[in-house]
XYZ file of C-alpha atoms in Angstrom:
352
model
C -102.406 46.139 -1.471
C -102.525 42.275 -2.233
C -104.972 40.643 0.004
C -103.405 36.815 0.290
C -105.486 33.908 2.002
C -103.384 31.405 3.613
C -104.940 28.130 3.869
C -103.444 25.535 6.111
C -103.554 22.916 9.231
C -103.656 25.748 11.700
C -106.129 24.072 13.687
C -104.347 20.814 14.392
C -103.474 19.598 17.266
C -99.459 19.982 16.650
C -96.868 22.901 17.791
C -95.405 22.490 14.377
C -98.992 22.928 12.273
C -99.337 26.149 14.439
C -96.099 27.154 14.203
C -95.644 26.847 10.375
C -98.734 28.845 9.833
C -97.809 31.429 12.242
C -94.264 32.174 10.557
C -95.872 31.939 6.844
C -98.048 34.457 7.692
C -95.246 36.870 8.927
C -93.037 36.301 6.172
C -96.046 37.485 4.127
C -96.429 40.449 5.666
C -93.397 41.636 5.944
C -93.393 41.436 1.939
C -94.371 45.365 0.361
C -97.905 45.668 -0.774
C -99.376 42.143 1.048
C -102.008 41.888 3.321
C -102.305 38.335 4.462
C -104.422 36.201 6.548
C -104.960 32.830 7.896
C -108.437 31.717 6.351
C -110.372 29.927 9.349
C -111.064 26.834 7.571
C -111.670 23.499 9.538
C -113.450 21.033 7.307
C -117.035 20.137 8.313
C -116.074 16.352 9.150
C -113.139 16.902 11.107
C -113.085 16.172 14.444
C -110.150 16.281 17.353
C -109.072 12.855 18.808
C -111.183 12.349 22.087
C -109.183 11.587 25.677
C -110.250 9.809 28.712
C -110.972 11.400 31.639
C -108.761 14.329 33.262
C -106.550 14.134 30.270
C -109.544 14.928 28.309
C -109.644 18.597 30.595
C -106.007 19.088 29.731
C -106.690 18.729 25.837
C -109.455 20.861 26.358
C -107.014 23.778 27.759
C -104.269 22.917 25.738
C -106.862 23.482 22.635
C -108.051 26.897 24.427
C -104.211 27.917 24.533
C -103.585 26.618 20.654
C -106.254 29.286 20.017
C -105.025 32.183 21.714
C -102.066 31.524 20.403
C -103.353 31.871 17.039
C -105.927 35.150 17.369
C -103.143 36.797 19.229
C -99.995 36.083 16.501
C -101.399 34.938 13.639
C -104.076 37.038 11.992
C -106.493 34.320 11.276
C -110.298 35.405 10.129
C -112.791 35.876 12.933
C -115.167 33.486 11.565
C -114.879 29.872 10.660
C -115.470 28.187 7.149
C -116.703 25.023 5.874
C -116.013 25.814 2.592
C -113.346 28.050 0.752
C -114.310 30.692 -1.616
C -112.271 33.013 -3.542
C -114.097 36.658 -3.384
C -112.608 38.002 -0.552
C -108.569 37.434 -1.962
C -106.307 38.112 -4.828
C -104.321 35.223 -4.177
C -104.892 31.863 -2.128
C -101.690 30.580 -0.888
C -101.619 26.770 0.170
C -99.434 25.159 2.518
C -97.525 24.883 4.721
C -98.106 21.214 6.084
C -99.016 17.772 5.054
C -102.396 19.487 2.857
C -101.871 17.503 -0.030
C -102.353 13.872 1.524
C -106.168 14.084 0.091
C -107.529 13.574 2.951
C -108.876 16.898 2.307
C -109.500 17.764 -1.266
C -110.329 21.577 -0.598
C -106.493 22.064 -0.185
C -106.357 21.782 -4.046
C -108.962 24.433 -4.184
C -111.319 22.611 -6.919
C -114.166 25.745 -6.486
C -111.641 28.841 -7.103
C -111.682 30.225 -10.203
C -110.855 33.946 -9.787
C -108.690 33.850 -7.095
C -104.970 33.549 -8.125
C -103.246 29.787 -6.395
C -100.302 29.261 -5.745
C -98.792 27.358 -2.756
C -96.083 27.148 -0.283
C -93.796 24.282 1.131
C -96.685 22.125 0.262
C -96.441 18.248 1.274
C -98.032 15.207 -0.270
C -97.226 13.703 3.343
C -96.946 10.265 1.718
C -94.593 8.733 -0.349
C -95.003 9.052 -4.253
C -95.716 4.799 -4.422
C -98.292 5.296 -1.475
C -101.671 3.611 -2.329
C -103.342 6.360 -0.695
C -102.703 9.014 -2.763
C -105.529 10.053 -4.947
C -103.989 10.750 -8.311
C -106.606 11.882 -9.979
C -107.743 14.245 -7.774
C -103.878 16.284 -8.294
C -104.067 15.730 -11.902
C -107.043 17.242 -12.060
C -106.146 20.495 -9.885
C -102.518 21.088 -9.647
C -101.928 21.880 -13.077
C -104.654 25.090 -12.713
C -102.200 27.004 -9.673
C -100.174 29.826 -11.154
C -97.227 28.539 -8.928
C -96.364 25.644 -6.983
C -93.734 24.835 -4.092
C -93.229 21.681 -2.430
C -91.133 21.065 0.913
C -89.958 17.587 -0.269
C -87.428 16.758 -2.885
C -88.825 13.304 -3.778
C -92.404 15.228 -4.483
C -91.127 17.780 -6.843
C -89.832 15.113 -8.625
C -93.461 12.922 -8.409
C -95.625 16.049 -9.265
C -93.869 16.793 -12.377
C -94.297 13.132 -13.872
C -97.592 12.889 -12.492
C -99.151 16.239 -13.899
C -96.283 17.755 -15.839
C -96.345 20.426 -13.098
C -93.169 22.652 -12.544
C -92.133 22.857 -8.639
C -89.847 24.607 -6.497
C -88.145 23.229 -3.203
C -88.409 25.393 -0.823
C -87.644 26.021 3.411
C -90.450 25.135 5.671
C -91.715 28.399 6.670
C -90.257 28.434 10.876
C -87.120 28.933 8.555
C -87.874 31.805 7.023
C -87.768 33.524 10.158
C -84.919 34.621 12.021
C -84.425 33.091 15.565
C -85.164 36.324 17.127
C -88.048 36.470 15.213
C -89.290 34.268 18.085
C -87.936 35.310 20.882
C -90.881 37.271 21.450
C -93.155 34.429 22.009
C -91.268 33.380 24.404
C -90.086 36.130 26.935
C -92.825 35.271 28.973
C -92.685 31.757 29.665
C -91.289 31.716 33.036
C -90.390 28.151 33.951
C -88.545 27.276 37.463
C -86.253 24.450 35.379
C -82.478 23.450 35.987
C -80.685 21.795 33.506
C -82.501 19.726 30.982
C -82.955 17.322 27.826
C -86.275 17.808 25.900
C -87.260 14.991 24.846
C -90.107 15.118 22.170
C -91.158 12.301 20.249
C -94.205 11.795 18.335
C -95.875 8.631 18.711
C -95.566 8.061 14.680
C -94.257 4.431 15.643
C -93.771 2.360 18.604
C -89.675 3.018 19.173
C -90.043 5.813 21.353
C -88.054 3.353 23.878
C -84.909 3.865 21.877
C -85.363 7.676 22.570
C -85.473 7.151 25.963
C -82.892 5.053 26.027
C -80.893 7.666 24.394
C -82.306 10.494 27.116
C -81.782 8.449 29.682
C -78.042 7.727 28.747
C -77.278 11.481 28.468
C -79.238 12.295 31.390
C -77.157 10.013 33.660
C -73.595 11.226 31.993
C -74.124 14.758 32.272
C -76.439 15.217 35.498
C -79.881 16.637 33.366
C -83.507 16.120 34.176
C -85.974 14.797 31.213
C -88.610 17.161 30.107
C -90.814 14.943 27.345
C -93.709 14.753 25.317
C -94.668 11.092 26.201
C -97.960 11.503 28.432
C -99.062 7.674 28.589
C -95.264 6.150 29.332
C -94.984 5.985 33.513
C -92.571 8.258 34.754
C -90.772 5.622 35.679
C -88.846 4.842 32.696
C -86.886 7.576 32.935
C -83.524 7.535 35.688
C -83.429 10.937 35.934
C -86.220 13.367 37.184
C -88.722 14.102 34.502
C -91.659 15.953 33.458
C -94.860 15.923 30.871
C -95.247 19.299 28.784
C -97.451 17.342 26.428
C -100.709 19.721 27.486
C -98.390 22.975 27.518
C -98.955 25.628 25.008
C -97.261 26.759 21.745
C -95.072 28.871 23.384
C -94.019 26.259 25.882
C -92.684 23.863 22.856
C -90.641 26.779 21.879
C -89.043 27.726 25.408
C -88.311 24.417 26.057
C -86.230 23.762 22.899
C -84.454 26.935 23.203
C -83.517 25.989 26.663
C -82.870 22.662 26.478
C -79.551 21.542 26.388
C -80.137 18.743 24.473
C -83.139 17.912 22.260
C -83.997 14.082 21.553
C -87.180 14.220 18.571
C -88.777 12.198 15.993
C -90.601 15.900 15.319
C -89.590 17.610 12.269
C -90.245 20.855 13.501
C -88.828 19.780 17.000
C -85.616 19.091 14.615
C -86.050 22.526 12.589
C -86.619 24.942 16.022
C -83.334 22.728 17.745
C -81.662 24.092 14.302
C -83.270 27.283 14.544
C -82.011 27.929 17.972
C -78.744 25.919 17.478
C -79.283 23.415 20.257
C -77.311 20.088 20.223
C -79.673 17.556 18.776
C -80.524 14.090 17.355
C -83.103 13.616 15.163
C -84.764 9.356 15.022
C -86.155 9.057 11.236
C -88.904 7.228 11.032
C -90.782 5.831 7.748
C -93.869 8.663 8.169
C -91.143 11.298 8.107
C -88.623 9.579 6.037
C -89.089 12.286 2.761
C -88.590 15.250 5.102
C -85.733 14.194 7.151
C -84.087 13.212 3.842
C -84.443 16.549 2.422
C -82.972 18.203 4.832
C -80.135 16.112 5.185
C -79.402 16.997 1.556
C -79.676 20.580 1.637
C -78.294 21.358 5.109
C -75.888 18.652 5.340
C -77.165 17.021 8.785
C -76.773 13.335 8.210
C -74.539 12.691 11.124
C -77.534 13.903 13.254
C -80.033 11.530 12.377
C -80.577 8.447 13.779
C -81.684 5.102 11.621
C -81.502 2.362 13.720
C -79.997 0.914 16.734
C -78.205 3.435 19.400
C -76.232 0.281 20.573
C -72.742 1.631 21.190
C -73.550 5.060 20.023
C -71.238 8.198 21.373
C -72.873 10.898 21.812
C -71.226 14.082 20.013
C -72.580 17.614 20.941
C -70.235 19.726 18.313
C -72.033 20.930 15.275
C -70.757 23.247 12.854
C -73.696 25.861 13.325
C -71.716 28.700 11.379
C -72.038 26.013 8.075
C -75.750 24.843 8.294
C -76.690 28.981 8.656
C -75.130 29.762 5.739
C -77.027 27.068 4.233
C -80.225 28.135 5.764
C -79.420 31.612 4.617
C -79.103 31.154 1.184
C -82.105 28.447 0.866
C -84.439 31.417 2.864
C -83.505 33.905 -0.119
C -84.578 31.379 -2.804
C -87.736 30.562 -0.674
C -88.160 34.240 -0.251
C -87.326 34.632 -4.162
C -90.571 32.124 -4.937
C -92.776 34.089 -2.391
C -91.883 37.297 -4.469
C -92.645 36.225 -7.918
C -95.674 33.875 -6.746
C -96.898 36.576 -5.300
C -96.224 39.130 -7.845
C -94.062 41.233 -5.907
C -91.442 43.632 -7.989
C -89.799 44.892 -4.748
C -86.386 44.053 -3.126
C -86.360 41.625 -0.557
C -86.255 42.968 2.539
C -83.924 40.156 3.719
């Protein structure tokens, strides 16, 4: 049996972080002859952004439900780590995530010498001309991993100029997964809701008015209340009745895209679960994102749902071809599932 470390973001405060690490871990597992878990790393400077007053008690609970969430689905180690060592696995898988923005340097895992690395969907998180990218620091690492998989195009493309490096592009991990994969997390969520729009945009920039613009436009036409991630905008922006699930738990996020009947994002993952669970959606690309969103426009052809600019005029469509981007998803999951295998060493047949 392969024991396989899996070191990401899984203690950020983000349903996609949590998300990403739960479904790489599954997809692991379900491989023949792996045994893999979620190293408890959380570097020893790191420290969660700090709230005033009563929403500083809801972050608090919100971080006690991130937790559960993780001891109960995704097989993380009992005790916390400072540092990462490599006696206790075969291989160290990297990634999912932004774990290459060198913020961190023990994502490029500069101590292991045993240990087999290889990584997963990993992301630079900046832009190859970004000034705060520490160049050295991936020359001098990257080219010791055994294999390497990126989730952008644009940083396949930077890593093997910069280090000579061979990469794959691969799915996020939530894709790997099949929807029902997740319907599990979320058969008991019981929420007393009507018909609604989720709303969930990241405050990566400060045009989170042209979302609710767009919301609020939809709401009115077609009668639907606003659930939405914006906790410091008054409720009174929005015409329609409206709600904050920004203090709700992992499995929340998930139940609320999968019965929303609209979703309005800035949120990759927001845009990956609305794709997962083939809910209309528009997706607002902005510059922090920009490499992601652009990826998968190219590979699963969703241009016409992503937003650039102005929404002056805009119509809004709600007819997707979902039977085209599956297939698409389908056959990028068995390359991504191909990489795992030989990554990993595995001589079986996929089981997908």
């Amino acid at each position: 049996m392969k024991k396989i470390g899996i070191l990401t973001y899984q203690f950020a405060d983000n349903y996609g972080a949590v998300l990403q690490c739960y479904a790489l871990c599954k997809a692991i597992n379900e491989l023949d002859d792996c045994d893999a878990k979620v190293i408890n790393f959380i570097p020893a400077n790191f420290k969660y952004k700090s709230y005033s007053g009563y929403n500083q008690i809801l972050f608090i609970r919100k971080r006690e439900m991130f937790d559960e969430f993780l001891r109960r689905n995704c097989n993380v180690e009992q005790n916390i780590k400072n540092t990462i060592t490599d006696e206790e696995y075969d291989y160290i898988c990297v990634g999912s995530d932004q774990i290459w923005c060198t913020v961190y340097e023990d994502y490029y895992l500069p101590g292991i010498n045993r240990t087999k690395k290889v990584s997963y969907a990993a992301s630079l998180g900046y832009s190859p001309n970004s000034q705060k990218l520490n160049e050295d620091i991936i020359k001098k690492n990257l080219p010791q991993f055994k294999n390497i998989s990126v989730r952008e195009t644009i940083h396949r493309e930077y890593l093997h100029e910069l280090c000579g490096v061979e990469c794959e592009v691969v799915l996020d991990p939530t894709l790997l997964l099949d929807k029902e994969e997740y319907y599990s997390l979320i058969d008991n969520v019981r929420k007393e809701n009507g018909e609604f729009i989720f709303l969930f945009y990241l405050l990566h920039d400060n045009e989170y008015y042209k979302a609710i613009e767009l919301a609020n436009m939809i709401a009115r036409e077609y009668d639907f209340e606003i659930i939405h991630s914006l906790q410091d905008v008054s409720e009174d922006v929005f015409t329609k009745k409206s709600k904050c699930m920004m203090y709700d738990g992992v499995e929340d996020f998930l139940y609320y895209i999968k019965n929303a009947k609209f979703v309005i994002t800035n949120s990759y993952h927001a845009t990956l679960f609305a794709l997962q669970f083939e809910i209309p959606f528009y997706t607002f690309k902005v510059e922090s994102m920009r490499s992601r969103v652009d990826t998968l426009v190219e590979e699963l052809d969703i241009g016409h749902r992503v937003i650039n600019n102005s929404i002056l005029g805009m119509e809004v469509d709600v007819n997707i071809d979902w039977n085209a981007i599956k297939g698409r998803i389908r056959n990028k999951r068995e390359s991504s599932y191909e990489y795992l295998r030989k990554a990993l060493d595995i001589d079986d047949e996929l089981r997908r």
